Short mmCIF file of C-alpha atoms and ligand atoms in Angstrom, two decimals:
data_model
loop_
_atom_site.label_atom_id
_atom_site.label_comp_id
_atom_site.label_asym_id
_atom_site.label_seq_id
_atom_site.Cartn_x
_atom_site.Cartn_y
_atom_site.Cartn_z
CA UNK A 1093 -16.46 -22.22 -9.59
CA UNK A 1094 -13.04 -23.46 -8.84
CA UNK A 1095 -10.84 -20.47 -7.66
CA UNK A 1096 -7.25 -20.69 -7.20
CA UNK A 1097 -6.28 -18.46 -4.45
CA UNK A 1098 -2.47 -17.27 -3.97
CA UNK A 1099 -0.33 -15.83 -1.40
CA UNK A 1100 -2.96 -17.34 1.62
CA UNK A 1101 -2.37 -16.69 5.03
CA UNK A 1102 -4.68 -17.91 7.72
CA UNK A 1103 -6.40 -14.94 8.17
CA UNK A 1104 -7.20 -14.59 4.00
CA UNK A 1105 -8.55 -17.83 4.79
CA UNK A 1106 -11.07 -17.01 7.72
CA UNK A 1107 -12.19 -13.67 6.14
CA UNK A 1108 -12.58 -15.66 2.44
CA UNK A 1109 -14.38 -18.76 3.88
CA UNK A 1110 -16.83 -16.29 5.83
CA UNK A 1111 -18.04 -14.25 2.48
CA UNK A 1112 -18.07 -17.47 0.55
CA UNK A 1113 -21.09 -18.46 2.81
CA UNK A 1114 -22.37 -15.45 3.28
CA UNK A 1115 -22.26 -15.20 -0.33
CA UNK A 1116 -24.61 -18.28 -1.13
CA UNK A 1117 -23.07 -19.53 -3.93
CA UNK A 1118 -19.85 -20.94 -2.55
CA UNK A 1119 -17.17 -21.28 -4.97
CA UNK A 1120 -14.26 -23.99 -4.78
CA UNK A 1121 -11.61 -21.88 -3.12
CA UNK A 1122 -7.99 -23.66 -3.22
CA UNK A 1123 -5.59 -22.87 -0.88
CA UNK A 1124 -2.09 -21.92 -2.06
CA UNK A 1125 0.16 -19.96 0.52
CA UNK A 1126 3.30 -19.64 -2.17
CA UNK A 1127 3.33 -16.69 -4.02
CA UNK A 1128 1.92 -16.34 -7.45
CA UNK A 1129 5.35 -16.40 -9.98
CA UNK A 1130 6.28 -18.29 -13.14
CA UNK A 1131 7.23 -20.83 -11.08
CA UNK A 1132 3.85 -21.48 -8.91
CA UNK A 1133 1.25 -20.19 -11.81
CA UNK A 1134 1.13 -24.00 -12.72
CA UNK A 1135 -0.57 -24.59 -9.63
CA UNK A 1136 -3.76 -22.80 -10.73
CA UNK A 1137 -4.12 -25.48 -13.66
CA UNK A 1138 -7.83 -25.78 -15.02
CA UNK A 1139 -9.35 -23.07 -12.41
CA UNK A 1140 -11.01 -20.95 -14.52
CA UNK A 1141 -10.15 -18.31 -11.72
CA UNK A 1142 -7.60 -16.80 -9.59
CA UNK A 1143 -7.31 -14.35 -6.55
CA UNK A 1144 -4.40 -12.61 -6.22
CA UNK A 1145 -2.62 -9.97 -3.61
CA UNK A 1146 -0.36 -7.43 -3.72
CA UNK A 1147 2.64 -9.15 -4.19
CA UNK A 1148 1.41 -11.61 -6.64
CA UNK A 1149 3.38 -11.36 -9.86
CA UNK A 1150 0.87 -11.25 -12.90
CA UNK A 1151 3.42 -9.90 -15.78
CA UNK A 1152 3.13 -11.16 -19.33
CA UNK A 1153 4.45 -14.82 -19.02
CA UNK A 1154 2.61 -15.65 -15.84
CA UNK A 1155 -0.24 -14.80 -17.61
CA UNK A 1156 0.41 -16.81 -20.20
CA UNK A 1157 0.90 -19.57 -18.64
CA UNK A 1158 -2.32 -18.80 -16.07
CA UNK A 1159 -4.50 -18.71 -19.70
CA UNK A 1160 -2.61 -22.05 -20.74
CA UNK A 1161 -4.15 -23.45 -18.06
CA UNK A 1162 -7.70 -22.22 -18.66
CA UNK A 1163 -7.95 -19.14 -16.42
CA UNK A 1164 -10.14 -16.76 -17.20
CA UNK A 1165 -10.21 -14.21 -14.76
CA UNK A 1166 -8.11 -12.64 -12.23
CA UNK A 1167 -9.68 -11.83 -9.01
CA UNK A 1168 -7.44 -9.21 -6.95
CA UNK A 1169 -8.05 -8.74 -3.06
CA UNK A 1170 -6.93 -5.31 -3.81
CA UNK A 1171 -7.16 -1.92 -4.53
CA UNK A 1172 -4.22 -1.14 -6.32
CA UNK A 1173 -3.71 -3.11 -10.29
CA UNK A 1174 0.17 -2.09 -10.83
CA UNK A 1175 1.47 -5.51 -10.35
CA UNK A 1176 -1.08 -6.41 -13.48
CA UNK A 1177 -0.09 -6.22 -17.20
CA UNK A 1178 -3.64 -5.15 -18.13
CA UNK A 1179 -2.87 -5.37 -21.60
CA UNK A 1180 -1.17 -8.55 -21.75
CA UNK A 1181 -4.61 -9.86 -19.75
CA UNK A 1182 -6.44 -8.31 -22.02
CA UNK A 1183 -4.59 -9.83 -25.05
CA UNK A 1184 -4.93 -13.71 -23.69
CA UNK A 1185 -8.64 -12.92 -23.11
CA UNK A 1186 -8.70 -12.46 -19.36
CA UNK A 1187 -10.92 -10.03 -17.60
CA UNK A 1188 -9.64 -8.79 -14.41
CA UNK A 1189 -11.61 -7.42 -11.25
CA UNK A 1190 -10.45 -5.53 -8.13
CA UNK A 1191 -11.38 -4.08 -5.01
CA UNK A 1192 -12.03 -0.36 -5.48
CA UNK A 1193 -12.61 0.68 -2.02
CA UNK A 1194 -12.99 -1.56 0.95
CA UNK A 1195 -11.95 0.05 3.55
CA UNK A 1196 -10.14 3.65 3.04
CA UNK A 1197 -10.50 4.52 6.49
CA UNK A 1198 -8.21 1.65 7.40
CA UNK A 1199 -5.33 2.84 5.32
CA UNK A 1200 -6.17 6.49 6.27
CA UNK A 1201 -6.30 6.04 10.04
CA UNK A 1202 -2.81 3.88 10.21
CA UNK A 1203 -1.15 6.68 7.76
CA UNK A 1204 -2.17 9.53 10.95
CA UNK A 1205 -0.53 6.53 12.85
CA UNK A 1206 2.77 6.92 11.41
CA UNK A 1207 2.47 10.93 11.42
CA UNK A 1208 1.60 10.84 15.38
CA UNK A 1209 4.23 8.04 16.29
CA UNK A 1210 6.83 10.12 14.74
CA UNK A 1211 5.74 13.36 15.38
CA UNK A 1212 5.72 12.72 18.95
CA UNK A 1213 8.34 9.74 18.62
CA UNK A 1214 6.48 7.31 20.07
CA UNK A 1215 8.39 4.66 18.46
CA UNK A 1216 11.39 5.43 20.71
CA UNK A 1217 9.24 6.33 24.01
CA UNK A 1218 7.75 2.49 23.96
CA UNK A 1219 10.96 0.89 23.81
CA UNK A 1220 12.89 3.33 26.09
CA UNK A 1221 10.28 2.76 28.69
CA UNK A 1222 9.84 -0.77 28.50
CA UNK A 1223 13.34 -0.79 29.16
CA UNK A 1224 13.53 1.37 32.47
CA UNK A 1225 14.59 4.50 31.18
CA UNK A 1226 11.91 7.35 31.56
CA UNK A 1227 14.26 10.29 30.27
CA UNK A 1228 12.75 12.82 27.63
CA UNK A 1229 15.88 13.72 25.90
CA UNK A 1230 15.35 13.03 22.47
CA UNK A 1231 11.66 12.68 22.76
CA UNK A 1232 10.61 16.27 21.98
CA UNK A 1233 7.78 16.42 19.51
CA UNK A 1234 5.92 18.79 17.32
CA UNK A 1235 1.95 19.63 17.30
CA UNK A 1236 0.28 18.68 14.38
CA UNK A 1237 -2.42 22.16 14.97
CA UNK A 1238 -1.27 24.33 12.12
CA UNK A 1239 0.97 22.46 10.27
CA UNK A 1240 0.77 22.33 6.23
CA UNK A 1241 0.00 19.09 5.15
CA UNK A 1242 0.32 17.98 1.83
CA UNK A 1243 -1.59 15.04 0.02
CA UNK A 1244 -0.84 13.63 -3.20
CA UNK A 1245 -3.45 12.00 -4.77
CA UNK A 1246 -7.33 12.38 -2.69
CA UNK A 1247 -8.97 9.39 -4.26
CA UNK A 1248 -11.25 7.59 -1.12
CA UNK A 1249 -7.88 7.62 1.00
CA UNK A 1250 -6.34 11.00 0.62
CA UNK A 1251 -9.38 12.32 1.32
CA UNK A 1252 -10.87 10.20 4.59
CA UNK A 1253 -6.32 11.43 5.50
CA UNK A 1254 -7.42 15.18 4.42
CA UNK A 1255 -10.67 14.61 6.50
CA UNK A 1256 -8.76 13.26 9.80
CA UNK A 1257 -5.82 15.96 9.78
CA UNK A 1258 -7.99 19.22 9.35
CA UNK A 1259 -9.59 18.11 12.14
CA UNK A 1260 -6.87 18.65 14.22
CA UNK A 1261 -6.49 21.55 13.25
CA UNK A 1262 -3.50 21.17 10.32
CA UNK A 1263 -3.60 22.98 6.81
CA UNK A 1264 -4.29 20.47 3.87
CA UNK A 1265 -3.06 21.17 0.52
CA UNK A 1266 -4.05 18.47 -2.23
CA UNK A 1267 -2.70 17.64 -5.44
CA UNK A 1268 -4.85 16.04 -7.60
CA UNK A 1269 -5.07 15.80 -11.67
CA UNK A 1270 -8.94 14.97 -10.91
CA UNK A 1271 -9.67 17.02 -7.35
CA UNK A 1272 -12.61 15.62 -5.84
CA UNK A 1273 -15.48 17.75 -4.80
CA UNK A 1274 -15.19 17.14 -1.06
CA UNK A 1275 -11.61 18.56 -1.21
CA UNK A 1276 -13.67 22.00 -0.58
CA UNK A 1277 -16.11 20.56 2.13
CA UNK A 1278 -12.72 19.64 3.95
CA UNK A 1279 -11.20 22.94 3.51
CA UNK A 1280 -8.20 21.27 1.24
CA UNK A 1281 -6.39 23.94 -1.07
CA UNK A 1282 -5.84 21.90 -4.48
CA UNK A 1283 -2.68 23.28 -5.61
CA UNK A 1284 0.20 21.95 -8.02
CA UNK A 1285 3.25 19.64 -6.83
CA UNK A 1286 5.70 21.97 -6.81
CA UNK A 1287 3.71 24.50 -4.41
CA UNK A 1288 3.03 21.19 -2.26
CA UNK A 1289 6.52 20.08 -2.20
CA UNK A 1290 7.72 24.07 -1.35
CA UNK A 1291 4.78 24.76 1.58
CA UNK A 1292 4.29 21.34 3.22
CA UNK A 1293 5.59 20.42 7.03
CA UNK A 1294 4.27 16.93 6.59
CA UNK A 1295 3.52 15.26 2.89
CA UNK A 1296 1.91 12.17 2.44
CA UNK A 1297 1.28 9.62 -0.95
CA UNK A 1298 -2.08 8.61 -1.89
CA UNK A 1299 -1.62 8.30 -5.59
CA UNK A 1300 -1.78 4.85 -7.40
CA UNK A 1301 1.86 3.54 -8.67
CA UNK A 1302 1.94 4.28 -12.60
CA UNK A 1303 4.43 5.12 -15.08
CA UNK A 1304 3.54 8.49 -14.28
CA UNK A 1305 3.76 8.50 -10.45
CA UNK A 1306 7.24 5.82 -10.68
CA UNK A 1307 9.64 7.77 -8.38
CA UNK A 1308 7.44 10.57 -7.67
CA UNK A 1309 9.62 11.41 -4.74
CA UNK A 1310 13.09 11.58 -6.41
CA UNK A 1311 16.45 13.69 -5.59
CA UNK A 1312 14.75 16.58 -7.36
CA UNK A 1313 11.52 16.58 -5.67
CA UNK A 1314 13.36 16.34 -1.96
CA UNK A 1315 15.26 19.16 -3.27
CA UNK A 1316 12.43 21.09 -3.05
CA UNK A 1317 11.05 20.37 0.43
CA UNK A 1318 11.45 22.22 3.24
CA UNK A 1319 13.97 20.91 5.41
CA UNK A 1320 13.50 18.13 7.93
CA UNK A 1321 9.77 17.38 5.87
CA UNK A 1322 7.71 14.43 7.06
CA UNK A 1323 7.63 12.16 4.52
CA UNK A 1324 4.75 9.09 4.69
CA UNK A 1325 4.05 6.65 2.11
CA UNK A 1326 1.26 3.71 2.71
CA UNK A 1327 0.75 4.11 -1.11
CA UNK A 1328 3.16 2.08 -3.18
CA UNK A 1329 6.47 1.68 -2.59
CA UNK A 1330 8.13 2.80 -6.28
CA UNK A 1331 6.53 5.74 -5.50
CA UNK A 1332 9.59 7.02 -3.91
CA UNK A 1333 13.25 6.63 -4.82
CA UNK A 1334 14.51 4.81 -2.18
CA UNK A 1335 17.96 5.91 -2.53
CA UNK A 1336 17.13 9.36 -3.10
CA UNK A 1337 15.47 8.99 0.39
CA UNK A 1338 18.58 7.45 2.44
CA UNK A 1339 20.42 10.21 1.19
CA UNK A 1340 17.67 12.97 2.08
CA UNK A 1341 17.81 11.38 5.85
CA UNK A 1342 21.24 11.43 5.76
CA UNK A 1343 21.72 14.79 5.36
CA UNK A 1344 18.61 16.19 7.10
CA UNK A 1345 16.51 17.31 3.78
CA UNK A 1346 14.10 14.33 5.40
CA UNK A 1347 13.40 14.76 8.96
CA UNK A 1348 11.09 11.52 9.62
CA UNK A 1349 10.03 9.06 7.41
CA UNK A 1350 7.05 6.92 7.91
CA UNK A 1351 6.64 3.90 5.54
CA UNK A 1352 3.92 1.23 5.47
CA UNK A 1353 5.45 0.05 1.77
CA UNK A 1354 8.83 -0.29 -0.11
CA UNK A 1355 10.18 -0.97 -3.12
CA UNK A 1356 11.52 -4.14 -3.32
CA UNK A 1357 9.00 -5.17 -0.21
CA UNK A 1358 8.04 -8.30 -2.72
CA UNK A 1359 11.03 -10.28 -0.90
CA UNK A 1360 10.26 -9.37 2.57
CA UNK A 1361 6.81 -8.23 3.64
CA UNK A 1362 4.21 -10.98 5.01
CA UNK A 1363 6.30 -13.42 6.05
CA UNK A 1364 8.51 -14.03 9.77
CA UNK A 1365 12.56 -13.46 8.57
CA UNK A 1366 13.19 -13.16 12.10
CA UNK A 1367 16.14 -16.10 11.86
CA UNK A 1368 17.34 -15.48 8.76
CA UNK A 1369 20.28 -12.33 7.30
CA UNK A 1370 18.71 -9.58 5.71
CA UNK A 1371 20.25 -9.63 2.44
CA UNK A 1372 18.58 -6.15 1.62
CA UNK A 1373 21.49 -3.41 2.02
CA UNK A 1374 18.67 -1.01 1.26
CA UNK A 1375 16.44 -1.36 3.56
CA UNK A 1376 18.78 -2.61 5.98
CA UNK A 1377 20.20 1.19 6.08
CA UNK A 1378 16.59 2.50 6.02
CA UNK A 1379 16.43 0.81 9.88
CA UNK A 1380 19.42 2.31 11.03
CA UNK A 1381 17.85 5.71 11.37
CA UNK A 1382 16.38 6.88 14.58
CA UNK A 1383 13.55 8.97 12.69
CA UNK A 1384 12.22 6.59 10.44
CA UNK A 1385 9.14 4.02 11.19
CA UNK A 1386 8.48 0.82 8.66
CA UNK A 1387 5.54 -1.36 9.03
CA UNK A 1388 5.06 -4.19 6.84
CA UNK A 1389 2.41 -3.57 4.28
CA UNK A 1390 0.00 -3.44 6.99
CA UNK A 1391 -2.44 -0.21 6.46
CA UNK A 1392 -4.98 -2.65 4.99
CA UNK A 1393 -4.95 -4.90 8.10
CA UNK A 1394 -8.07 -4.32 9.81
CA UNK A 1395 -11.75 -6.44 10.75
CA UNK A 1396 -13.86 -4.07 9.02
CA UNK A 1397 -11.05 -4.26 5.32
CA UNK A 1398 -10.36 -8.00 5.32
CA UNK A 1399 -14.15 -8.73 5.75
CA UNK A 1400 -14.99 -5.88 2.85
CA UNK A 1401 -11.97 -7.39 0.43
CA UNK A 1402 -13.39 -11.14 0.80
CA UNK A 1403 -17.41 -9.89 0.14
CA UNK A 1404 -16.03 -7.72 -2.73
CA UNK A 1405 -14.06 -10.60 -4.01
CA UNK A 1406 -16.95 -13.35 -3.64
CA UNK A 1407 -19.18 -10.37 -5.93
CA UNK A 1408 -16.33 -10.15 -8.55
CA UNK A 1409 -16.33 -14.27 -9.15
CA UNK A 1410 -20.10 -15.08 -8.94
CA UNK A 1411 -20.39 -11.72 -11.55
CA UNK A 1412 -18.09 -13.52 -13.34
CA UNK A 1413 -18.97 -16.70 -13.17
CA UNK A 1414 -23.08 -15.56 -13.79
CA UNK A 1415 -22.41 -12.77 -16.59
CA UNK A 1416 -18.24 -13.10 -17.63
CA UNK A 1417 -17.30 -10.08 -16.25
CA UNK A 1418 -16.40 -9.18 -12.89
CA UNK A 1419 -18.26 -6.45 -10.51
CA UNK A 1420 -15.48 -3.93 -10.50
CA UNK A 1421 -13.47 -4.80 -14.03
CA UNK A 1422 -10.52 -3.02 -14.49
CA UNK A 1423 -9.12 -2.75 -17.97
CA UNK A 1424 -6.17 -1.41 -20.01
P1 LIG B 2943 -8.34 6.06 -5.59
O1 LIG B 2943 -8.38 5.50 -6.96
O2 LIG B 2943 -9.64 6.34 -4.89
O3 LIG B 2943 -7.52 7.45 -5.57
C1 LIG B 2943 -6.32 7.65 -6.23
C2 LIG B 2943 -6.24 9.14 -6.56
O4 LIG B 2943 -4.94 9.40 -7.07
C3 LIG B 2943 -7.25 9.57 -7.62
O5 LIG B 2943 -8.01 10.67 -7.15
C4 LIG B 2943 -6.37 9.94 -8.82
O6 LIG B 2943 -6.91 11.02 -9.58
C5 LIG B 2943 -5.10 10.36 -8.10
N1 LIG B 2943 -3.93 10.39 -8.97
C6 LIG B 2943 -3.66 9.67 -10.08
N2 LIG B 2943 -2.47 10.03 -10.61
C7 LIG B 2943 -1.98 11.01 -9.81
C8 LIG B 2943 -0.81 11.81 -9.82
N3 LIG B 2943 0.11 11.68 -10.81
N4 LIG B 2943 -0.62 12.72 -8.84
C9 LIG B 2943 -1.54 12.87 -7.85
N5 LIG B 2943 -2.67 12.16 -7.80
C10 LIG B 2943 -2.90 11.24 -8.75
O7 LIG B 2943 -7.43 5.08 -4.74
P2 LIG B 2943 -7.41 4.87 -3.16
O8 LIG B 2943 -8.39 3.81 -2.79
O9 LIG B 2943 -7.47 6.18 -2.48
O10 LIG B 2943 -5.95 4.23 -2.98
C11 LIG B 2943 -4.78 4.95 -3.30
C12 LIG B 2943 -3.59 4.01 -3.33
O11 LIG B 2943 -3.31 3.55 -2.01
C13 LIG B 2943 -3.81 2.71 -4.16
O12 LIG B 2943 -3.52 2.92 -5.53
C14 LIG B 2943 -2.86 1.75 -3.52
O13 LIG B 2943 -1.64 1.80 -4.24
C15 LIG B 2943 -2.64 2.30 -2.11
N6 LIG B 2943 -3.18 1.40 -1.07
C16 LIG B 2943 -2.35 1.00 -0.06
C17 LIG B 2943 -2.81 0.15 0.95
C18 LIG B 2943 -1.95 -0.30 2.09
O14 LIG B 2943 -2.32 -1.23 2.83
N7 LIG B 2943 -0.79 0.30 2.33
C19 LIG B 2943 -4.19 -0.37 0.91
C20 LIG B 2943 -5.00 0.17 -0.16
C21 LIG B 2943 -4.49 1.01 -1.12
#
């Protein structure tokens, strides 16, 4: 089957053109590095399907125009569906198929990352060292052993996150509309947001990005935080107010923040804008504090994820292309 495959770096590339042998049944996989937008969604002409990242635009009227040109089903190397108007996909007669869990220990392992780098301000040690200057002032960290830690949402990644932290030792409470069972195994308390917010030394996002969960973490919520809270998100980046958050490190409510995703991030992540102004005033302040860490969308990036996402992806087009329908749909 021809696929149309957007936002392709070299690595999507290697991983994809491993599982499509592997796979048996090797589909036609084109190439295209831009982004999927109104603009580029001509591109996947007559492919009756696409793959699509995290970035990828698929709103109403690229959608349209992806069924104008005979697609039939959306193939996302991801988890998370929130850049997807299910409906409208639904409406033009698309089916749509993701990638429900290919690695949450990736994602869980570089959000303790964060929490240790900052904790212990590693961050600052590596450059001050590489640099000659082996002074501790301004290096002084905090244990992690008995510290409350609070995770919002424990699907597959909030959990393996719960799993890694009470073993060193850290209190978890979990917030949850649909707790999972081995919240108890781990010792997790599953409590409401508000407790969470009040008790929690260290809090951390795990929740998809919905209308519900849009700007979770607003001025209200930081309000009720205990001051100079660790805040992490590797979830989505609307999840937090962004604003609200500048302000919160400004005046102390937010003691470190630890960010693998941001808001606008469509503009910047995955590609080198090394030589070029940052035209973001946002997220240009965001870098001027001392206790905040940013990495660029890059929780996912590991062997064991990229080679799960591209076998997951190959088994959502051949179940597509064999039955019309992929092997993990997700609907409206
Ligand atoms: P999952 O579907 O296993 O778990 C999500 C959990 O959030 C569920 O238990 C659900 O009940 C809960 N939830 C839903 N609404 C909630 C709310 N209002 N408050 C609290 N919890 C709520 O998903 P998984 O695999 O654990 O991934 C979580 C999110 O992590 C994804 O939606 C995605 O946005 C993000 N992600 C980020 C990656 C990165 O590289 N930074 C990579 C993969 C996922």
């Amino acid at each position: 089957m021809d696929v149309a495959v957007f936002s392709t770096k070299g690595y999507d590339r290697q991983f994809l053109d491993e599982a499509n042998v592997r796979a048996g049944t090797p589909h036609t996989l084109r190439y295209i590095e831009a982004r999927l937008t109104a603009q580029s969604a001509m591109l996947a002409r007559d492919a009756p399907a696409i793959c699509a990242f995290v970035n990828d635009v698929l709103d109403r009227p690229v959608l349209q125009e992806l069924a104008g040109g005979n697609t039939r089903m959306i193939a996302l190397r991801s988890a998370g569906y929130n850049n997807v108007d299910l409906n409208a996909a639904a409406e033009f007669g698309m089916v749509v198929g993701r990638v429900p869990a290919y690695s949450p220990v990736s994602v869980a392992e570089h959000t303790v990352g964060l929490i240790l780098a900052l904790s212990r301000k590693i961050h600052k040690a590596y450059v001050r060292v590489r640099e000659g200057n082996f002074a501790l002032d301004g290096l002084l960290g905090f244990d992690l052993k008995g510290r409350t830690v609070g995770i919002v949402g424990t699907g597959k990644i909030g959990v393996a996150v719960a799993g890694i932290l009470s073993g060193f030792g850290c209190r978890i409470l979990a917030h949850d509309p649909a707790p999972p069972p081995e919240l108890a195994m781990i010792g997790a308390e599953p409590c409401p947001l508000e407790q969470l917010f009040r008790e929690s030394d260290i809090i951390s996002l795990h929740c998809p990005l919905t209308a519900a969960t849009y700007h979770l973490i607003d001025e209200a919520a930081l309000e009720q935080m205990k001051k100079g809270v660790m805040l992490i998100n590797t979830g989505r980046g609307a999840l937090v107010d962004t604003r609200a958050l500048i302000d919160g490190l400004k005046f102390g409510r937010v003691g470190y923040l630890g960010l693998d995703v941001y808001e606008e991030e469509g503009d910047l992540f995955f590609e080198n804008h090394s030589d070029r102004i940052l035209h973001d005033d946002v997220f240009a302040r965001l870098l001027t504090f001392p206790n905040v860490l940013i990495t660029g969308h890059q929780a996912f990036f590991t062997v064991e994820a990229l080679s799960a996402i591209a076998s997951t992806t190959m088994a959502n087009l051949t179940a597509f292309e064999r039955e019309g329908r992929p092997l993990h749909p997700v609907g409206p």
